[in-house]
Short mmCIF file of C-alpha atoms in Angstrom, two decimals:
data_model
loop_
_atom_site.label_atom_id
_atom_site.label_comp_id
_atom_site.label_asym_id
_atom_site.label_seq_id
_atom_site.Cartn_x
_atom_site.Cartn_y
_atom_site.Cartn_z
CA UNK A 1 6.23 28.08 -24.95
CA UNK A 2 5.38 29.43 -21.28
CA UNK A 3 6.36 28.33 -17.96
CA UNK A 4 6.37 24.16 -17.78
CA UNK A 5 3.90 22.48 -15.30
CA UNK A 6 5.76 21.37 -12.16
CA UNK A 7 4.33 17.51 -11.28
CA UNK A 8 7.50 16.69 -9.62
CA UNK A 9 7.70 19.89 -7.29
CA UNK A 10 10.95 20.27 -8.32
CA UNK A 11 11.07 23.58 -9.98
CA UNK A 12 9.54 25.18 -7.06
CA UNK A 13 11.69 23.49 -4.00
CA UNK A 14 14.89 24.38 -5.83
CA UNK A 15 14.18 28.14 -6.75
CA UNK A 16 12.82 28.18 -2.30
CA UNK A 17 16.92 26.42 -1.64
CA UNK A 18 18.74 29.10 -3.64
CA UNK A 19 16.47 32.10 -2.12
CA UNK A 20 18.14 30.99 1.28
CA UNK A 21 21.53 29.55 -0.47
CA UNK A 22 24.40 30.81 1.45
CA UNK A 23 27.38 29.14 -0.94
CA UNK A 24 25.55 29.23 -4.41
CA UNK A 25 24.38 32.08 -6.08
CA UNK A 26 23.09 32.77 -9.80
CA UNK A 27 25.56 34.49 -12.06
CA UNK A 28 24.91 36.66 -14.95
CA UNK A 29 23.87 34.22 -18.14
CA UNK A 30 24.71 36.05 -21.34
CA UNK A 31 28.29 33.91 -21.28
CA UNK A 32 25.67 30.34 -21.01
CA UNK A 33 23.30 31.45 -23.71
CA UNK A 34 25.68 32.97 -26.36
CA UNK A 35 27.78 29.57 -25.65
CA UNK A 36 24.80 27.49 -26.39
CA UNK A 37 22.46 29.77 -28.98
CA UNK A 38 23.94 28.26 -31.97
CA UNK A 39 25.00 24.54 -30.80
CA UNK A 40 23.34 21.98 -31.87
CA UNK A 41 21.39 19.69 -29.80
CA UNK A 42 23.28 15.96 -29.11
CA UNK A 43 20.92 13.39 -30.09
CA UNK A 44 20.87 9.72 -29.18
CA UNK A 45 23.40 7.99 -29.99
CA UNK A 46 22.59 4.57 -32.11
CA UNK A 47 26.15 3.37 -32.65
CA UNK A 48 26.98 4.07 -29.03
CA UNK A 49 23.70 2.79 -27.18
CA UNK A 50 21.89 -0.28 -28.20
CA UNK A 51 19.58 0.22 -30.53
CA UNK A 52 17.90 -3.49 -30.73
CA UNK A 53 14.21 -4.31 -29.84
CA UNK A 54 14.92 -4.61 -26.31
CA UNK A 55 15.02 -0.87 -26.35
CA UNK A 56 12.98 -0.04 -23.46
CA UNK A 57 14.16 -2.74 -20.85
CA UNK A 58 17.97 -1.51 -21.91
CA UNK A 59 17.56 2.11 -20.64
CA UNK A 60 15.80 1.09 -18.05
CA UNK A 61 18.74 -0.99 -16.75
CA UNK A 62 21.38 1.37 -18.29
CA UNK A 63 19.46 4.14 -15.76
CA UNK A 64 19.53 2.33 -12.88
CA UNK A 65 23.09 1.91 -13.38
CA UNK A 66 23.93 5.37 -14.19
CA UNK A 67 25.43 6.97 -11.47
CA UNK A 68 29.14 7.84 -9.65
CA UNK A 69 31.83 7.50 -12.86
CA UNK A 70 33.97 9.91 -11.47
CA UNK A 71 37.29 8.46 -10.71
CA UNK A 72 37.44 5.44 -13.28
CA UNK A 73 38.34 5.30 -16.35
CA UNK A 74 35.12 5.38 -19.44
CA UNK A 75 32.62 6.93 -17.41
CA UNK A 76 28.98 7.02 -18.73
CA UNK A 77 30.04 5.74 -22.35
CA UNK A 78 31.98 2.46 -21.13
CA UNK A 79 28.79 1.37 -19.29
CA UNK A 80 26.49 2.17 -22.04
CA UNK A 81 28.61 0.57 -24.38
CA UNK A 82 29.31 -2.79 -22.60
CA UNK A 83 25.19 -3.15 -21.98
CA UNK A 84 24.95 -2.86 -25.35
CA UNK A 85 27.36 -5.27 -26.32
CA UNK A 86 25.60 -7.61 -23.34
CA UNK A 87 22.43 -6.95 -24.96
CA UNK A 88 23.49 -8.03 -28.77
CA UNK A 89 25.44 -10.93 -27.79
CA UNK A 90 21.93 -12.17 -26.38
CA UNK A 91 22.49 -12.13 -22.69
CA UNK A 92 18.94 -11.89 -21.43
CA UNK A 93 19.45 -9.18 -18.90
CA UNK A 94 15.89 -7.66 -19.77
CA UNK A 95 14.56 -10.90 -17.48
CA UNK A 96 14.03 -10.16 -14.02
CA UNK A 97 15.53 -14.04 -13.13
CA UNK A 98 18.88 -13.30 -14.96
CA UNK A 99 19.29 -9.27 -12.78
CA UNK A 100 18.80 -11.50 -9.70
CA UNK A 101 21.37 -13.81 -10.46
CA UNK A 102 24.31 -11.26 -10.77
CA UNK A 103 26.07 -10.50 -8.06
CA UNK A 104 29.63 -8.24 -8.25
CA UNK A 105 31.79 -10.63 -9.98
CA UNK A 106 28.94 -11.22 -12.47
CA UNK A 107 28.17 -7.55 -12.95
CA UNK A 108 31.93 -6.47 -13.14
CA UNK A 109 32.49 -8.97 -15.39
CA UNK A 110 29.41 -7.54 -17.97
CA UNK A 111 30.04 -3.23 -17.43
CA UNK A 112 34.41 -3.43 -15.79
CA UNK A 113 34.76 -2.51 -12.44
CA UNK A 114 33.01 1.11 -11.37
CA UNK A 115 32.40 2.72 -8.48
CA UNK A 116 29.61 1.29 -5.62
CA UNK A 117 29.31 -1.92 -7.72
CA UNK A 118 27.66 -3.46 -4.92
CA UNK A 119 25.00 -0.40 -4.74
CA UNK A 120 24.75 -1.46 -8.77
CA UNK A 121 23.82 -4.93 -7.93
CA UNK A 122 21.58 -4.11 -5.51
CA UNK A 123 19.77 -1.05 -7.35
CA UNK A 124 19.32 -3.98 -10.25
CA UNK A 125 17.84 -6.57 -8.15
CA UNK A 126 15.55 -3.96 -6.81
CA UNK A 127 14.78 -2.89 -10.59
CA UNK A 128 14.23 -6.61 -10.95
CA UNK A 129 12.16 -7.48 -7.73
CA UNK A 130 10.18 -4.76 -9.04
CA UNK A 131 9.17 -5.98 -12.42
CA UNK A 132 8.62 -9.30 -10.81
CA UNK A 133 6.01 -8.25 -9.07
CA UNK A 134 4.18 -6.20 -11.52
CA UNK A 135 1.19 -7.38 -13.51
CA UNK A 136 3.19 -8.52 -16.74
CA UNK A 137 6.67 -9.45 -14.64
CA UNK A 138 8.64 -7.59 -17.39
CA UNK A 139 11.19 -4.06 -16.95
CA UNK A 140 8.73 -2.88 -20.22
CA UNK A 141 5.57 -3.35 -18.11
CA UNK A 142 7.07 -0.84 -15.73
CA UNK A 143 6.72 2.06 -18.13
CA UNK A 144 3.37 3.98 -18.05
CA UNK A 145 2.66 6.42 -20.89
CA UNK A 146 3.48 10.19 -19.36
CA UNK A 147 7.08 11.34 -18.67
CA UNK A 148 6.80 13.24 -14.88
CA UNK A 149 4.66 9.93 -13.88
CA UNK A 150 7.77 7.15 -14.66
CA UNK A 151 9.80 9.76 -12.63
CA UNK A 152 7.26 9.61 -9.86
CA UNK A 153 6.80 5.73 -10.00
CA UNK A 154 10.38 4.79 -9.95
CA UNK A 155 11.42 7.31 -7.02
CA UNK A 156 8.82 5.90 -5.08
CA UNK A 157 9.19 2.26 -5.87
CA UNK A 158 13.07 2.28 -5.78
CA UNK A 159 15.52 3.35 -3.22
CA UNK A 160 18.35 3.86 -5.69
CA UNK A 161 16.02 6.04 -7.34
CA UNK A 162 14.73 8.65 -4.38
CA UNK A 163 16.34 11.37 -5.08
CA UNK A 164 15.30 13.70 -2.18
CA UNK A 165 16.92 15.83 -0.18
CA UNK A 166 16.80 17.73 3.21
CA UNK A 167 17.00 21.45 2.85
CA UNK A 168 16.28 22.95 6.73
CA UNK A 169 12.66 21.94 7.25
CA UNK A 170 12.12 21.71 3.18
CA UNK A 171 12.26 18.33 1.36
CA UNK A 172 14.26 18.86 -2.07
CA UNK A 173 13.03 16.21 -4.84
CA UNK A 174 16.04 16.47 -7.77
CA UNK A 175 15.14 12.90 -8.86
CA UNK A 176 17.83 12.81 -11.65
CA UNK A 177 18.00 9.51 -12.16
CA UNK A 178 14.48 8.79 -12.33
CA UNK A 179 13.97 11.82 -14.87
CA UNK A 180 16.50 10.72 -17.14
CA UNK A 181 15.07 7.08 -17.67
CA UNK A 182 12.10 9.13 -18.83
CA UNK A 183 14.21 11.23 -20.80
CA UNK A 184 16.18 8.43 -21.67
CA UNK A 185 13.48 6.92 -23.57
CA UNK A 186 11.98 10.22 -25.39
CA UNK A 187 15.04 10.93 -26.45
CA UNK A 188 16.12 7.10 -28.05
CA UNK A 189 13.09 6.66 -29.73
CA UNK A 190 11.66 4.14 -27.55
CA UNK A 191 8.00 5.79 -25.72
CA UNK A 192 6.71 9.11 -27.24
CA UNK A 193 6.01 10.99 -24.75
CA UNK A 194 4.07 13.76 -24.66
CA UNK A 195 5.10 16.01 -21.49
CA UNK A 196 8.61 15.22 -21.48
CA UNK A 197 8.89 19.15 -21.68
CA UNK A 198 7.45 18.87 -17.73
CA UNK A 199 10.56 17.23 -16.41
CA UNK A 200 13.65 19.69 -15.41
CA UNK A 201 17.39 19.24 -16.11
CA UNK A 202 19.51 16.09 -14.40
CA UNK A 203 21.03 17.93 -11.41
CA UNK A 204 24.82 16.08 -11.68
CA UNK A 205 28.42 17.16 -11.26
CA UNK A 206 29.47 17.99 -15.21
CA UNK A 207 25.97 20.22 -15.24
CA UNK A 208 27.24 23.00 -12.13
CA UNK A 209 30.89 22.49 -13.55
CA UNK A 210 30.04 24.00 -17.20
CA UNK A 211 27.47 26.58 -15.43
CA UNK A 212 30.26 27.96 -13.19
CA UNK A 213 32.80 27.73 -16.12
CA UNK A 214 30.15 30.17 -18.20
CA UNK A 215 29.63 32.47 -14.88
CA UNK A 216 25.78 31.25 -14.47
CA UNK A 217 26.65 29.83 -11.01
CA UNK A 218 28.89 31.31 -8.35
CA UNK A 219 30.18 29.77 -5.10
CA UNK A 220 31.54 31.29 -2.24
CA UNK A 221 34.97 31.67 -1.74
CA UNK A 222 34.75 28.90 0.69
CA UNK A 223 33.01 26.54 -1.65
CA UNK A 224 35.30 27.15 -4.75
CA UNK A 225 38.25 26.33 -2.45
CA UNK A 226 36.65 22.76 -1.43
CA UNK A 227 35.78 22.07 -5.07
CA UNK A 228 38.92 23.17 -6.48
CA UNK A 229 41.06 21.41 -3.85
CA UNK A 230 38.91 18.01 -4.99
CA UNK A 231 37.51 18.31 -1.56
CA UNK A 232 34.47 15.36 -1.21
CA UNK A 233 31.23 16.97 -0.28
CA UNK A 234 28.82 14.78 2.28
CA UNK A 235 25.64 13.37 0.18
CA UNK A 236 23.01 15.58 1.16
CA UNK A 237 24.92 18.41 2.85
CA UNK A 238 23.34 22.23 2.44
CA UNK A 239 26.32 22.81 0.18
CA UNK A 240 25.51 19.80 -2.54
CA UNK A 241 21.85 20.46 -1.70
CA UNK A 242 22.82 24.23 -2.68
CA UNK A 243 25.01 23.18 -5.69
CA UNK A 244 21.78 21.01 -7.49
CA UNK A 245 19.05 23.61 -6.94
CA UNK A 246 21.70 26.51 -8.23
CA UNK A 247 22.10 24.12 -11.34
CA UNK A 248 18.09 23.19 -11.42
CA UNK A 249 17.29 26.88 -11.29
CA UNK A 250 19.89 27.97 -14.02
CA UNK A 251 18.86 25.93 -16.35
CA UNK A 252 15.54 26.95 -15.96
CA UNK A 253 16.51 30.61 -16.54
CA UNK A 254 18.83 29.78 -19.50
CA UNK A 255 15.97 28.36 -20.81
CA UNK A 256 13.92 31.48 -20.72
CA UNK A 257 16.88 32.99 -21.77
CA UNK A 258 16.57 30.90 -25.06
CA UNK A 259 13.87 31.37 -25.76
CA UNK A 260 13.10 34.90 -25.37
CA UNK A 261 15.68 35.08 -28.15
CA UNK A 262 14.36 32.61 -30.54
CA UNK A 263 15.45 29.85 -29.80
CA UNK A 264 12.73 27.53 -27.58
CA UNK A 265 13.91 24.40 -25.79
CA UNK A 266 12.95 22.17 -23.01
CA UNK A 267 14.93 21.97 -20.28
CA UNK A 268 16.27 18.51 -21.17
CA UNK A 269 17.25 19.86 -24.37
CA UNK A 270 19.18 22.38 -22.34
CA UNK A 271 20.34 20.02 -20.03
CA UNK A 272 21.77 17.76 -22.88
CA UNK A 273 23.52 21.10 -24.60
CA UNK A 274 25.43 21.56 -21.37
CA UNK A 275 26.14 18.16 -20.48
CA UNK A 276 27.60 18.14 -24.41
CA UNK A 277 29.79 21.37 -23.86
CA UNK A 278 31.28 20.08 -20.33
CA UNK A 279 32.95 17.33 -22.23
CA UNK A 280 35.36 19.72 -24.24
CA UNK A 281 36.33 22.15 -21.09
CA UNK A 282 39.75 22.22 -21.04
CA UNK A 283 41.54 23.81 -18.99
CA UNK A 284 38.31 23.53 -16.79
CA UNK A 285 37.95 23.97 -12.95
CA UNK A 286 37.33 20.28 -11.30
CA UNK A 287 33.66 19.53 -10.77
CA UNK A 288 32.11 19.08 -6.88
CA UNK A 289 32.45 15.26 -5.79
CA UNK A 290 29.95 13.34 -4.07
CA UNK A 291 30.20 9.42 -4.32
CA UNK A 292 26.26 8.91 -4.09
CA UNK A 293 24.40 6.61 -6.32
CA UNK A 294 21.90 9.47 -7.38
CA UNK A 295 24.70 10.92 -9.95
#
């Protein structure tokens, strides 16, 4: 398959943070790729997403939405669930007018009552205010036809959605919300794109928790103490910074890994696998917390 194109400049700004990382290192991956050689790889989930004609405009809102479950009860699959339900009952949240009109109480009422719901309403009236003032003033006309470009368009148009972060001197784009809209869409059915295979994984908190339960990312001795004492890490600071390259940069690797043994994948494909296997760790180390609306 070869080495992916880089668009984003994310592949190369993480592998330039963990050559200076002083709290994240790369551990040895045979443990990751024997855990993930044979599994299968999750696929999108009809019953549990919507799966109506308003395909597009529904990921793009469940994306800008998708971000900071730890702590209440559901997580991802309680949001995605009560959009859906929203979306069949008929409330027209794919117009720009109706995102505008909700404000907390409104939203609550529609996905329960999650973390930074005022950051939600605002990331969805920018979402809206966006579409609004495109040429069609619809979410769909938002969508251009290449994976690594939505990524680009929506971390530059959106606030909630610029991902970047300050390494030192070097800026660090992880863009993981923006990337999995784009993914989000491959992988339900709803654009074909083509270079999908250019984006990298969704740097998170479930992601580095599975990699450091498998040995493919280590942490200092000061680090694993924060995260295992449930220790909240500043947004941005050199550690979390640290964390999401060690995680970008691993998957990449496992990836290689992969397929050097048979088995080719993108690294979404890889990211999904992992994201999959976090959710049946038990007894499992706690994952690093950040209460940030880019994960």
């Amino acid at each position: 398959m070869g080495l992916p194109a880089d668009p984003l400049g994310i592949r190369g700004a993480c592998r330039r943070v963990l050559a200076e990382a002083l709290e994240v290192r790369l551990g040895p991956l045979n443990a990751a790729a024997e855990a993930l050689r044979e599994r299968p790889v999750p696929r999108w989930n009809d019953r549990r997403h919507y799966s109506g004609e308003r395909l597009v405009e529904y990921v793009l809102i469940l994306d800008t939405l998708n971000f900071s479950f730890w702590g209440s009860p559901g997580g991802y699959w309680r949001l995605a669930e009560s959009l859906r339900d929203a979306f069949d009952r008929g409330d027209p949240l794919w117009e720009a007018a109706r995102l505008l009109e909700l404000d907390e109480a409104g939203l609550g009422a529609i996905i329960g009552e999650l973390p930074l719901l005022d950051r939600r309403v605002a990331a969805l009236h920018e979402l809206a205010g966006l579409a609004d003032r495109g040429a069609s003033g619809e979410l769909a006309g938002l969508v251009p036809p290449s994976a690594p470009e939505l990524a680009g368009f929506l971390s530059r148009n959106l606030e909630s959605f610029r991902d970047v972060a300050a390494y030192g001197e070097l800026e660090v784009p992880f863009l993981k919300r923006a990337q999995i809209a784009a993914a989000d869409l491959w992988g339900s059915g709803a654009v074909a794109y083509p270079d999908v295979d250019q984006l990298t994984c969704f740097a998170d908190y479930k992601l580095p928790q599975a990699l450091r339960h498998l040995g493919a990312l280590e942490y200092t001795d000061h680090l694993a103490r924060q995260i295992d004492d449930w220790v909240e890490l500043e947004p941005g600071s050199p550690e979390e910074v640290e964390i999401r390259a060690g995680t970008v940069v691993a998957v990449e690797e496992l990836r290689d890994r992969l397929e050097d043994s048979g088995r080719p994948l993108i690294a979404v494909e890889v990211d999904w696998l992992l994201w999959d296997y976090s959710q049946d760790l038990f007894p499992v180390r706690p994952h690093h917390r950040v209460r940030t609306v880019f994960y």
